[in-house]
CSV table of C-alpha atoms in Angstrom, one decimal:
chain,number,residue,atom,x,y,z
A,1,MET,CA,174.6,50.5,145.3
A,2,THR,CA,173.0,54.0,145.6
A,3,SER,CA,172.4,56.0,148.7
A,4,PRO,CA,171.1,59.4,149.5
A,5,ASP,CA,174.5,60.8,150.1
A,6,SER,CA,176.4,59.4,147.0
A,7,SER,CA,173.7,59.7,144.3
A,8,PRO,CA,171.1,62.4,144.8
A,9,ALA,CA,167.9,62.1,142.9
A,10,PRO,CA,167.0,64.5,140.1
A,11,SER,CA,165.0,67.6,141.0
A,12,PRO,CA,161.4,67.9,139.8
A,13,ASP,CA,162.5,69.9,136.8
A,14,GLY,CA,164.8,67.0,135.7
A,15,SER,CA,168.1,68.6,136.5
A,16,ALA,CA,170.6,67.3,139.1
A,17,ALA,CA,170.0,68.7,142.6
A,18,ASP,CA,172.1,69.3,145.7
A,19,GLY,CA,169.2,67.8,147.7
A,20,PRO,CA,166.4,65.4,147.1
A,21,PRO,CA,163.0,66.4,145.5
A,22,SER,CA,160.5,67.9,147.7
A,23,LEU,CA,157.1,66.3,148.3
A,24,HIS,CA,155.7,69.4,150.0
A,25,GLY,CA,154.3,72.5,148.4
A,26,PRO,CA,152.0,73.2,145.6
A,27,GLU,CA,154.4,72.1,142.8
A,28,PHE,CA,154.3,68.5,143.9
A,29,ALA,CA,150.5,68.7,144.5
A,30,ALA,CA,150.1,70.0,140.9
A,31,ASP,CA,152.1,67.2,139.2
A,32,PRO,CA,153.0,64.3,141.5
A,33,GLU,CA,153.3,61.9,138.7
A,34,GLY,CA,156.1,64.0,137.1
A,35,VAL,CA,158.0,63.6,140.4
A,36,TYR,CA,157.3,59.9,140.5
A,37,ARG,CA,158.5,59.5,137.0
A,38,LEU,CA,161.8,61.2,137.8
A,39,LEU,CA,162.2,59.2,141.0
A,40,ARG,CA,161.7,55.9,139.2
A,41,ALA,CA,164.7,56.7,137.0
A,42,HIS,CA,166.7,56.8,140.3
A,43,GLY,CA,165.6,53.2,141.3
A,44,PRO,CA,162.8,51.5,143.2
A,45,ILE,CA,163.4,53.6,146.2
A,46,ALA,CA,164.7,57.2,146.1
A,47,PRO,CA,165.5,59.9,148.6
A,48,VAL,CA,163.0,62.7,149.0
A,49,GLU,CA,162.3,65.6,151.3
A,50,LEU,CA,159.0,65.0,153.2
A,51,SER,CA,158.9,68.4,154.9
A,52,PRO,CA,161.5,71.2,155.0
A,53,GLY,CA,164.6,69.6,156.5
A,54,VAL,CA,162.9,66.2,157.0
A,55,PRO,CA,164.5,63.5,154.6
A,56,GLY,CA,162.9,60.2,153.8
A,57,MET,CA,162.9,57.4,151.2
A,58,LEU,CA,160.0,57.0,148.8
A,59,VAL,CA,159.2,53.5,147.4
A,60,THR,CA,157.8,53.8,143.8
A,61,ASP,CA,158.1,50.1,142.7
A,62,TYR,CA,155.0,47.9,143.1
A,63,ASP,CA,156.8,44.6,143.9
A,64,VAL,CA,159.3,46.4,146.4
A,65,ALA,CA,156.3,48.1,148.0
A,66,LEU,CA,154.6,44.7,148.5
A,67,GLU,CA,157.7,43.3,150.0
A,68,ILE,CA,158.1,46.1,152.5
A,69,LEU,CA,154.4,46.1,153.5
A,70,ARG,CA,154.6,42.4,154.3
A,71,ASP,CA,157.9,42.5,156.3
A,72,GLN,CA,157.4,43.7,159.9
A,73,VAL,CA,160.8,42.6,161.0
A,74,LYS,CA,163.0,44.6,158.5
A,75,PHE,CA,160.4,47.4,158.3
A,76,PRO,CA,158.8,48.2,161.6
A,77,ARG,CA,156.3,51.0,162.1
A,78,ASP,CA,157.5,52.4,165.4
A,79,ALA,CA,158.4,56.0,164.8
A,80,ARG,CA,159.7,56.8,168.3
A,81,ARG,CA,163.4,56.7,167.5
A,82,TRP,CA,163.0,58.8,164.3
A,83,GLN,CA,160.9,61.5,166.0
A,84,GLN,CA,163.5,62.1,168.8
A,85,GLY,CA,165.4,64.1,166.2
A,86,ILE,CA,162.4,66.0,164.8
A,87,PRO,CA,161.4,69.4,166.3
A,88,PRO,CA,158.0,69.5,167.9
A,89,GLU,CA,156.8,72.3,165.5
A,90,CYS,CA,157.5,70.1,162.4
A,91,PRO,CA,154.2,70.1,160.5
A,92,VAL,CA,154.4,66.4,159.6
A,93,LEU,CA,155.1,65.3,163.1
A,94,PRO,CA,151.4,64.9,164.3
A,95,ILE,CA,150.8,62.7,161.3
A,96,MET,CA,153.9,60.6,161.4
A,97,ALA,CA,154.6,60.4,165.1
A,98,TYR,CA,154.2,57.2,167.0
A,99,ARG,CA,150.7,56.5,168.2
A,100,PRO,CA,149.5,53.2,169.8
A,101,THR,CA,147.2,52.3,166.8
A,102,CYS,CA,147.0,49.2,164.9
A,103,ASN,CA,148.4,50.8,161.8
A,104,LEU,CA,151.4,52.5,163.5
A,105,THR,CA,152.7,49.7,165.8
A,106,ASP,CA,154.3,46.3,165.6
A,107,ASP,CA,153.4,43.0,167.1
A,108,PRO,CA,152.4,41.9,169.7
A,109,LEU,CA,150.7,45.2,170.4
A,110,ARG,CA,149.5,45.5,166.7
A,111,SER,CA,147.7,42.3,166.9
A,112,ARG,CA,145.9,43.1,170.1
A,113,LEU,CA,144.8,46.5,168.8
A,114,ARG,CA,143.9,45.1,165.5
A,115,GLU,CA,141.6,42.6,167.0
A,116,ALA,CA,139.8,45.3,169.0
A,117,VAL,CA,139.3,47.5,165.9
A,118,THR,CA,138.1,44.7,163.5
A,119,ASP,CA,135.8,43.2,166.2
A,120,THR,CA,134.3,46.7,166.7
A,121,LEU,CA,133.9,47.2,162.9
A,122,ASP,CA,132.3,43.8,162.6
A,123,GLN,CA,129.6,44.9,165.0
A,124,VAL,CA,128.5,47.7,162.6
A,125,ASP,CA,125.2,46.7,160.9
A,126,LEU,CA,126.0,47.2,157.2
A,127,ASN,CA,122.3,47.3,156.2
A,128,ALA,CA,121.7,50.1,158.7
A,129,LEU,CA,124.9,51.8,157.5
A,130,ARG,CA,123.6,51.7,153.9
A,131,THR,CA,120.2,53.1,155.1
A,132,PHE,CA,121.8,55.9,157.0
A,133,VAL,CA,124.2,56.9,154.2
A,134,GLU,CA,121.2,56.9,151.7
A,135,ARG,CA,119.2,59.0,154.0
A,136,SER,CA,122.0,61.5,154.8
A,137,ALA,CA,122.8,61.8,151.0
A,138,ASP,CA,119.2,62.6,150.2
A,139,HIS,CA,119.1,65.2,152.8
A,140,LEU,CA,122.3,67.0,151.4
A,141,ILE,CA,121.0,66.7,147.8
A,142,ASP,CA,117.7,68.2,148.8
A,143,GLN,CA,119.7,71.2,150.3
A,144,MET,CA,121.9,71.7,147.1
A,145,GLY,CA,119.2,70.9,144.5
A,146,PRO,CA,117.3,74.2,144.4
A,147,LEU,CA,120.5,76.2,144.1
A,148,GLY,CA,121.6,74.9,140.7
A,149,GLU,CA,125.3,74.9,141.7
A,150,ALA,CA,127.4,73.5,144.5
A,151,ASP,CA,131.0,72.7,145.6
A,152,LEU,CA,130.7,68.9,145.9
A,153,ARG,CA,133.7,68.9,148.2
A,154,THR,CA,132.6,71.2,150.9
A,155,GLU,CA,128.8,70.9,150.6
A,156,TYR,CA,128.5,67.1,150.1
A,157,ALA,CA,131.7,64.9,150.3
A,158,LEU,CA,133.0,66.7,153.4
A,159,VAL,CA,129.6,66.7,155.3
A,160,LEU,CA,128.4,63.1,154.5
A,161,PRO,CA,131.3,61.1,156.1
A,162,LEU,CA,131.0,63.5,159.1
A,163,LEU,CA,127.3,62.5,159.5
A,164,VAL,CA,128.2,58.9,159.2
A,165,PHE,CA,131.0,59.2,161.7
A,166,ASN,CA,128.8,60.8,164.2
A,167,GLU,CA,126.2,58.0,163.8
A,168,LEU,CA,128.8,55.1,164.0
A,169,CYS,CA,130.7,56.6,167.1
A,170,GLY,CA,127.7,57.9,169.0
A,171,CYS,CA,129.1,61.4,168.7
A,172,PRO,CA,127.0,64.6,169.1
A,173,ALA,CA,127.1,66.7,165.9
A,174,GLU,CA,129.1,69.6,167.4
A,175,LEU,CA,131.8,67.4,168.8
A,176,GLY,CA,132.1,65.4,165.7
A,177,GLU,CA,132.5,68.5,163.6
A,178,ARG,CA,135.2,69.7,166.0
A,179,MET,CA,137.1,66.5,165.6
A,180,VAL,CA,136.9,66.4,161.8
A,181,ALA,CA,137.9,70.1,161.5
A,182,ALA,CA,140.9,69.3,163.6
A,183,VAL,CA,141.8,66.4,161.3
A,184,ARG,CA,141.6,68.7,158.3
A,185,GLU,CA,143.9,71.3,160.0
A,186,VAL,CA,146.5,68.6,160.9
A,187,LEU,CA,146.5,67.5,157.2
A,188,LYS,CA,146.9,71.2,156.0
A,189,TRP,CA,150.3,71.1,158.0
A,190,GLU,CA,149.5,74.6,159.3
A,191,ASN,CA,149.3,74.9,163.1
A,192,SER,CA,149.3,71.1,163.1
A,193,GLU,CA,150.6,70.9,166.6
A,194,GLU,CA,147.7,72.9,168.0
A,195,ALA,CA,145.2,71.1,165.8
A,196,ASN,CA,146.6,67.7,167.1
A,197,MET,CA,145.9,68.9,170.7
A,198,THR,CA,142.4,70.0,169.7
A,199,LEU,CA,141.7,66.7,168.2
A,200,GLY,CA,143.0,64.8,171.2
A,201,LEU,CA,140.9,66.8,173.6
A,202,ALA,CA,137.8,66.4,171.5
A,203,VAL,CA,138.3,62.6,171.4
A,204,LEU,CA,138.7,62.5,175.2
A,205,GLU,CA,135.5,64.5,175.5
A,206,LEU,CA,133.7,61.8,173.5
A,207,MET,CA,135.1,59.1,175.7
A,208,ALA,CA,134.0,60.8,178.8
A,209,LEU,CA,130.5,61.2,177.4
A,210,LYS,CA,130.4,57.5,176.4
A,211,ARG,CA,131.7,56.5,179.9
A,212,GLU,CA,128.8,58.2,181.5
A,213,ASN,CA,126.3,57.1,178.8
A,214,PRO,CA,127.4,54.0,176.9
A,215,GLY,CA,125.5,53.1,173.8
A,216,GLN,CA,125.5,50.8,170.7
A,217,ASP,CA,128.4,52.5,169.0
A,218,MET,CA,132.0,52.0,168.1
A,219,THR,CA,133.3,54.2,170.9
A,220,THR,CA,131.5,52.2,173.5
A,221,TRP,CA,132.5,48.9,171.8
A,222,LEU,CA,136.2,49.8,171.8
A,223,MET,CA,136.1,50.9,175.5
A,224,ASP,CA,134.3,47.6,176.4
A,225,HIS,CA,136.4,45.2,174.3
A,226,PRO,CA,137.8,42.1,175.9
A,227,ALA,CA,141.3,43.1,174.8
A,228,ARG,CA,140.9,45.8,177.6
A,229,LEU,CA,142.5,48.7,175.8
A,230,THR,CA,143.8,51.5,177.9
A,231,ASP,CA,142.2,54.9,177.8
A,232,GLU,CA,145.2,56.0,175.7
A,233,GLU,CA,144.8,53.2,173.3
A,234,VAL,CA,141.1,53.7,172.8
A,235,ALA,CA,141.6,57.5,172.1
A,236,HIS,CA,144.1,56.7,169.4
A,237,GLN,CA,142.1,54.0,167.7
A,238,ILE,CA,139.2,56.7,167.5
A,239,VAL,CA,141.6,59.2,166.0
A,240,MET,CA,142.7,56.7,163.4
A,241,LEU,CA,139.0,55.9,162.5
A,242,VAL,CA,138.2,59.6,162.4
A,243,GLY,CA,141.0,60.4,160.0
A,244,ALA,CA,140.3,57.4,157.7
A,245,GLY,CA,136.6,57.8,158.0
A,246,SER,CA,136.3,61.5,157.3
A,247,GLU,CA,139.2,62.9,155.2
A,248,LEU,CA,140.1,59.9,153.2
A,249,VAL,CA,136.5,58.9,152.4
A,250,GLN,CA,135.9,62.5,151.5
A,251,ASN,CA,138.8,62.3,149.1
A,252,LEU,CA,137.7,59.1,147.6
A,253,ILE,CA,134.2,60.5,146.9
A,254,VAL,CA,135.5,63.7,145.3
A,255,ASN,CA,138.3,62.1,143.2
A,256,THR,CA,135.7,59.6,141.8
A,257,LEU,CA,133.3,62.3,141.1
A,258,ARG,CA,135.9,64.2,139.2
A,259,LEU,CA,136.6,61.2,137.1
A,260,LEU,CA,133.0,60.5,136.4
A,261,LEU,CA,132.3,64.2,135.4
A,262,SER,CA,135.5,64.5,133.2
A,263,ASP,CA,136.5,61.3,131.6
A,264,GLU,CA,134.6,60.2,128.6
A,265,ARG,CA,135.0,56.5,129.5
A,266,PHE,CA,132.9,57.2,132.7
A,267,GLY,CA,131.0,60.3,131.7
A,268,GLY,CA,128.3,58.1,130.1
A,269,GLU,CA,127.5,56.8,133.6
A,270,LEU,CA,125.5,60.1,134.1
A,271,SER,CA,123.2,59.1,131.3
A,272,GLY,CA,123.3,55.3,131.4
A,273,GLY,CA,126.8,54.6,130.2
A,274,SER,CA,128.5,51.2,130.2
A,275,LEU,CA,131.0,51.7,133.1
A,276,SER,CA,129.7,51.7,136.6
A,277,VAL,CA,130.5,53.7,139.8
A,278,GLU,CA,132.3,50.6,141.1
A,279,ASP,CA,134.6,50.7,138.0
A,280,ALA,CA,135.2,54.4,138.6
A,281,LEU,CA,136.1,53.7,142.3
A,282,ASP,CA,138.5,51.0,141.2
A,283,GLU,CA,140.1,53.4,138.6
A,284,VAL,CA,140.6,56.1,141.3
A,285,LEU,CA,142.0,53.7,143.7
A,286,TRP,CA,144.5,52.7,141.1
A,287,THR,CA,145.4,56.2,139.6
A,288,ASP,CA,144.6,58.8,142.3
A,289,PRO,CA,144.2,57.0,145.6
A,290,PRO,CA,143.1,59.3,148.4
A,291,LEU,CA,146.0,58.1,150.6
A,292,ALA,CA,148.8,58.7,148.1
A,293,ASN,CA,151.9,58.2,150.2
A,294,PHE,CA,152.1,56.6,153.6
A,295,GLY,CA,152.6,53.1,155.0
A,296,VAL,CA,155.7,54.5,156.8
A,297,SER,CA,158.3,52.2,158.3
A,298,TYR,CA,161.6,52.9,160.0
A,299,PRO,CA,164.5,50.4,159.7
A,300,VAL,CA,166.3,50.1,163.0
A,301,GLU,CA,169.6,49.6,161.3
A,302,PRO,CA,171.1,50.5,157.9
A,303,LEU,CA,169.8,48.2,155.1
A,304,ASP,CA,171.1,47.4,151.7
A,305,PHE,CA,167.8,46.7,150.0
A,306,HIS,CA,167.2,46.3,146.2
A,307,GLY,CA,170.4,48.1,145.4
A,308,VAL,CA,169.6,51.1,147.7
A,309,ARG,CA,171.1,52.0,151.0
A,310,LEU,CA,168.4,52.8,153.6
A,311,PRO,CA,169.6,54.7,156.6
A,312,ALA,CA,168.6,53.6,160.0
A,313,ASP,CA,165.7,55.4,161.7
A,314,GLN,CA,164.8,57.3,158.5
A,315,PRO,CA,161.2,57.0,157.1
A,316,VAL,CA,160.6,54.6,154.3
A,317,VAL,CA,157.3,55.8,152.7
A,318,ILE,CA,155.3,53.7,150.4
A,319,SER,CA,154.0,55.7,147.4
A,320,PHE,CA,150.7,53.8,146.9
A,321,ALA,CA,150.0,56.2,143.9
A,322,ALA,CA,153.4,55.6,142.2
A,323,ALA,CA,153.5,51.9,142.9
A,324,ASN,CA,149.9,51.4,141.6
A,325,ASN,CA,151.1,53.1,138.3
A,326,ASP,CA,154.4,51.4,138.0
A,327,PRO,CA,155.0,51.0,134.3
A,328,ALA,CA,156.5,47.5,134.9
A,329,THR,CA,153.2,46.0,136.3
A,330,ARG,CA,150.5,48.3,134.9
A,331,ALA,CA,147.9,46.7,132.8
A,332,GLU,CA,145.9,48.4,130.0
A,333,ASP,CA,142.5,47.2,131.2
A,334,ARG,CA,142.1,47.1,135.0
A,335,ALA,CA,138.3,47.1,135.3
A,336,GLY,CA,137.4,44.8,138.1
A,337,ASN,CA,141.1,44.4,139.1
A,338,ARG,CA,141.5,45.2,142.8
A,339,ALA,CA,145.1,44.3,143.2
A,340,HIS,CA,146.1,47.9,143.8
A,341,LEU,CA,147.8,48.9,147.1
A,342,SER,CA,145.5,51.8,148.1
A,343,TRP,CA,144.0,49.9,151.1
A,344,GLY,CA,147.5,48.7,152.2
A,345,VAL,CA,148.6,45.1,152.2
A,346,GLY,CA,149.7,42.6,154.8
A,347,PRO,CA,149.3,43.0,158.6
A,348,HIS,CA,148.6,46.8,158.3
A,349,ALA,CA,146.0,46.7,155.7
A,350,CYS,CA,143.1,49.1,156.3
A,351,PRO,CA,140.6,47.3,158.6
A,352,ALA,CA,137.7,49.6,157.5
A,353,GLN,CA,138.0,49.3,153.7
A,354,GLY,CA,134.6,47.5,153.4
A,355,GLN,CA,132.7,50.2,155.2
A,356,ALA,CA,134.6,53.0,153.4
A,357,ARG,CA,133.7,51.5,150.0
A,358,ILE,CA,130.0,51.2,151.0
A,359,ILE,CA,129.9,54.9,152.0
A,360,ALA,CA,131.6,56.1,148.9
A,361,THR,CA,129.6,54.0,146.5
A,362,ILE,CA,126.3,55.0,147.9
A,363,ALA,CA,127.3,58.6,148.2
A,364,ILE,CA,128.2,58.8,144.5
A,365,GLU,CA,125.2,56.7,143.2
A,366,LYS,CA,122.7,58.8,145.2
A,367,LEU,CA,124.3,62.1,143.8
A,368,LEU,CA,124.3,60.9,140.2
A,369,ASP,CA,120.6,59.8,140.7
A,370,GLY,CA,119.6,63.0,142.4
A,371,LEU,CA,121.4,65.4,140.1
A,372,PRO,CA,121.5,63.5,136.8
A,373,ASP,CA,122.3,66.5,134.6
A,374,MET,CA,125.3,67.7,136.7
A,375,ARG,CA,128.4,69.1,134.9
A,376,LEU,CA,131.7,70.5,136.1
A,377,ALA,CA,131.6,74.3,136.5
A,378,THR,CA,135.4,74.6,136.0
A,379,PRO,CA,137.5,72.9,133.4
A,380,VAL,CA,139.0,69.7,134.8
A,381,GLU,CA,142.6,71.0,134.1
A,382,GLU,CA,142.0,74.1,136.2
A,383,LEU,CA,141.0,72.2,139.3
A,384,THR,CA,143.6,72.6,142.1
A,385,TRP,CA,145.0,70.0,144.5
A,386,ARG,CA,145.7,70.6,148.2
A,387,PRO,CA,149.4,70.5,149.1
A,388,GLY,CA,150.7,67.5,151.1
A,389,PHE,CA,152.4,64.4,150.2
A,390,ILE,CA,150.1,62.1,152.2
A,391,GLN,CA,146.7,62.7,150.6
A,392,ARG,CA,145.5,63.2,147.1
A,393,ALA,CA,142.8,65.9,147.6
A,394,LEU,CA,141.1,68.5,145.5
A,395,SER,CA,140.6,72.0,146.9
A,396,SER,CA,137.1,72.1,145.5
A,397,LEU,CA,134.9,70.5,142.9
A,398,PRO,CA,132.4,73.0,141.6
A,399,VAL,CA,129.5,71.9,139.6
A,400,ARG,CA,126.3,73.2,138.0
A,401,PHE,CA,123.0,71.4,137.3
A,402,PRO,CA,119.4,72.4,136.5
A,403,PRO,CA,117.8,73.5,139.8
A,404,LEU,CA,115.5,71.1,141.5
A,405,PRO,CA,112.2,72.1,143.2
A,406,ALA,CA,112.7,72.9,146.9
A,407,GLN,CA,111.9,70.0,149.3
A,408,ALA,CA,109.9,70.3,152.5
A,409,PRO,CA,112.2,69.8,155.5
A,410,PRO,CA,112.1,66.3,156.8
A,411,ALA,CA,110.4,65.6,160.1
A,412,GLY,CA,110.2,62.8,162.6
A,413,PRO,CA,112.7,60.0,163.3
A,414,ASP,CA,114.1,59.9,159.8
A,415,ALA,CA,115.3,63.5,159.8
A,416,VAL,CA,119.0,64.0,159.5
A,417,ALA,CA,120.6,66.6,161.7
A,418,GLU,CA,123.1,68.9,160.1
A,419,PRO,CA,126.6,69.1,161.8
A,420,ARG,CA,126.4,72.8,162.9
A,421,SER,CA,128.8,74.0,165.7
A,422,ASP,CA,126.4,76.8,166.5
A,423,GLU,CA,123.4,74.5,167.0
A,424,PRO,CA,124.7,71.3,168.6
A,425,GLU,CA,122.3,68.4,168.8
A,426,THR,CA,122.9,66.1,171.8
A,427,PRO,CA,120.7,63.1,172.1
A,428,ALA,CA,118.5,63.2,175.1
A,429,ASP,CA,119.9,60.0,176.6
A,430,GLU,CA,123.5,61.4,176.4
A,431,ALA,CA,124.4,63.9,179.1
A,432,PRO,CA,127.1,66.5,178.2
A,433,ALA,CA,130.6,65.9,179.4
A,434,PRO,CA,131.1,67.4,182.9
A,435,GLU,CA,132.6,70.8,183.1
A,436,ALA,CA,135.4,69.6,185.4
A,437,PRO,CA,136.8,66.5,183.9
A,438,ALA,CA,137.4,63.5,186.0
A,439,ARG,CA,141.0,62.5,187.1
A,440,TRP,CA,141.4,59.9,184.3
A,441,TRP,CA,140.4,62.6,181.8
A,442,ARG,CA,142.9,65.1,183.0
A,443,ARG,CA,145.7,62.5,183.2
A,444,LEU,CA,144.9,61.4,179.5
A,445,ALA,CA,144.8,65.0,178.3
A,446,ASN,CA,148.3,65.6,179.9
A,447,TRP,CA,149.5,62.4,178.3
A,448,TRP,CA,148.3,63.4,174.8
A,449,GLY,CA,150.1,66.7,175.1
A,450,GLY,CA,153.3,65.0,176.2
A,451,ASP,CA,153.3,66.3,179.7
A,452,ALA,CA,153.0,62.9,181.4
A,453,ASP,CA,155.8,60.6,182.3
């Protein structure tokens, strides 16, 4: 039997350490697989430091991860007991703290929230979604094409999911940009408490707008669902969808483009090779999933589990990246194999994985078609990864390509508005949120900030 106290895990350089390995900082971001390899030597679950002074247990074994993800009884998702001992300025708190969402709660609340989210997603017209992604991608490619160079992260993969989110949620461009910018700040873990409040207030503003002017969009459908979600519950489901629909889809697109542009098995795709974009997406979901470590649970009492002592009320984090690449289960040829854990498994599996895959696939295919002679502008080994244990995210993806002729700006109903904060575009049938928020809006803002009872 091992425990965090009796048998500390090795440090990232392979030597014994007084404390567990760190999952924060640039060293981990540069070589997470090196840390996972050392942790596997410690057992299927090993102690780590999630943030300065914040311990946790990381699951690196595929079969053990499956067992935990499927067991809501021993491994509940409610973080409230844990977060009582975490200082409010802790940078991971806004990400890991309890929210009444279908991925961070337990039954019976989980089932009720999950029903509302899945029913809402089921109302999305997938053909209309494909058309909108294609049109938005063409618009962005037309902007980049004449320049002959671009950062595919900031100029393409970051913008495209935002445009799609605005469309699906009935969100004015400026407000959507504010929300996604706040998500990015939270995931940077710098000023994350302030960014969390900014995100919350922006979501509440969207809800106020939709309350005054309902439409055929996910925000309205959530607010009107027969499950009768409270205002707080609606707000948090939107936050969940914003995070998954912007940051994680962005990372999936960027990580897959990196693979296509650097790996000779896939590089032929740019000129009619044998492996498809779908194969590349599956490879990334196995090897570099955009959500690298999450699926956090909090045992309510100490557990002896697979030879490891798990403390009560301490985070047990699933390493999707490490478990997917567990040497005990890894196959040489995984083309077409989608048994990875990157969308989650069991009752908390991602409800929007179908929509996310559609967005990523179309975004990549349109880019490869529009810029067929694209090449990396920086050697792949010199690309840098953003710090943080939760996401696997490049800082940039610079490319060069032969410049394309400039395109005339689109006009008419098919034009795609850019998400510019200095030139907000509010649909004519949507009145702006009132300057003085209604009582429910103020109450909900106070609740989000922790000031309400």
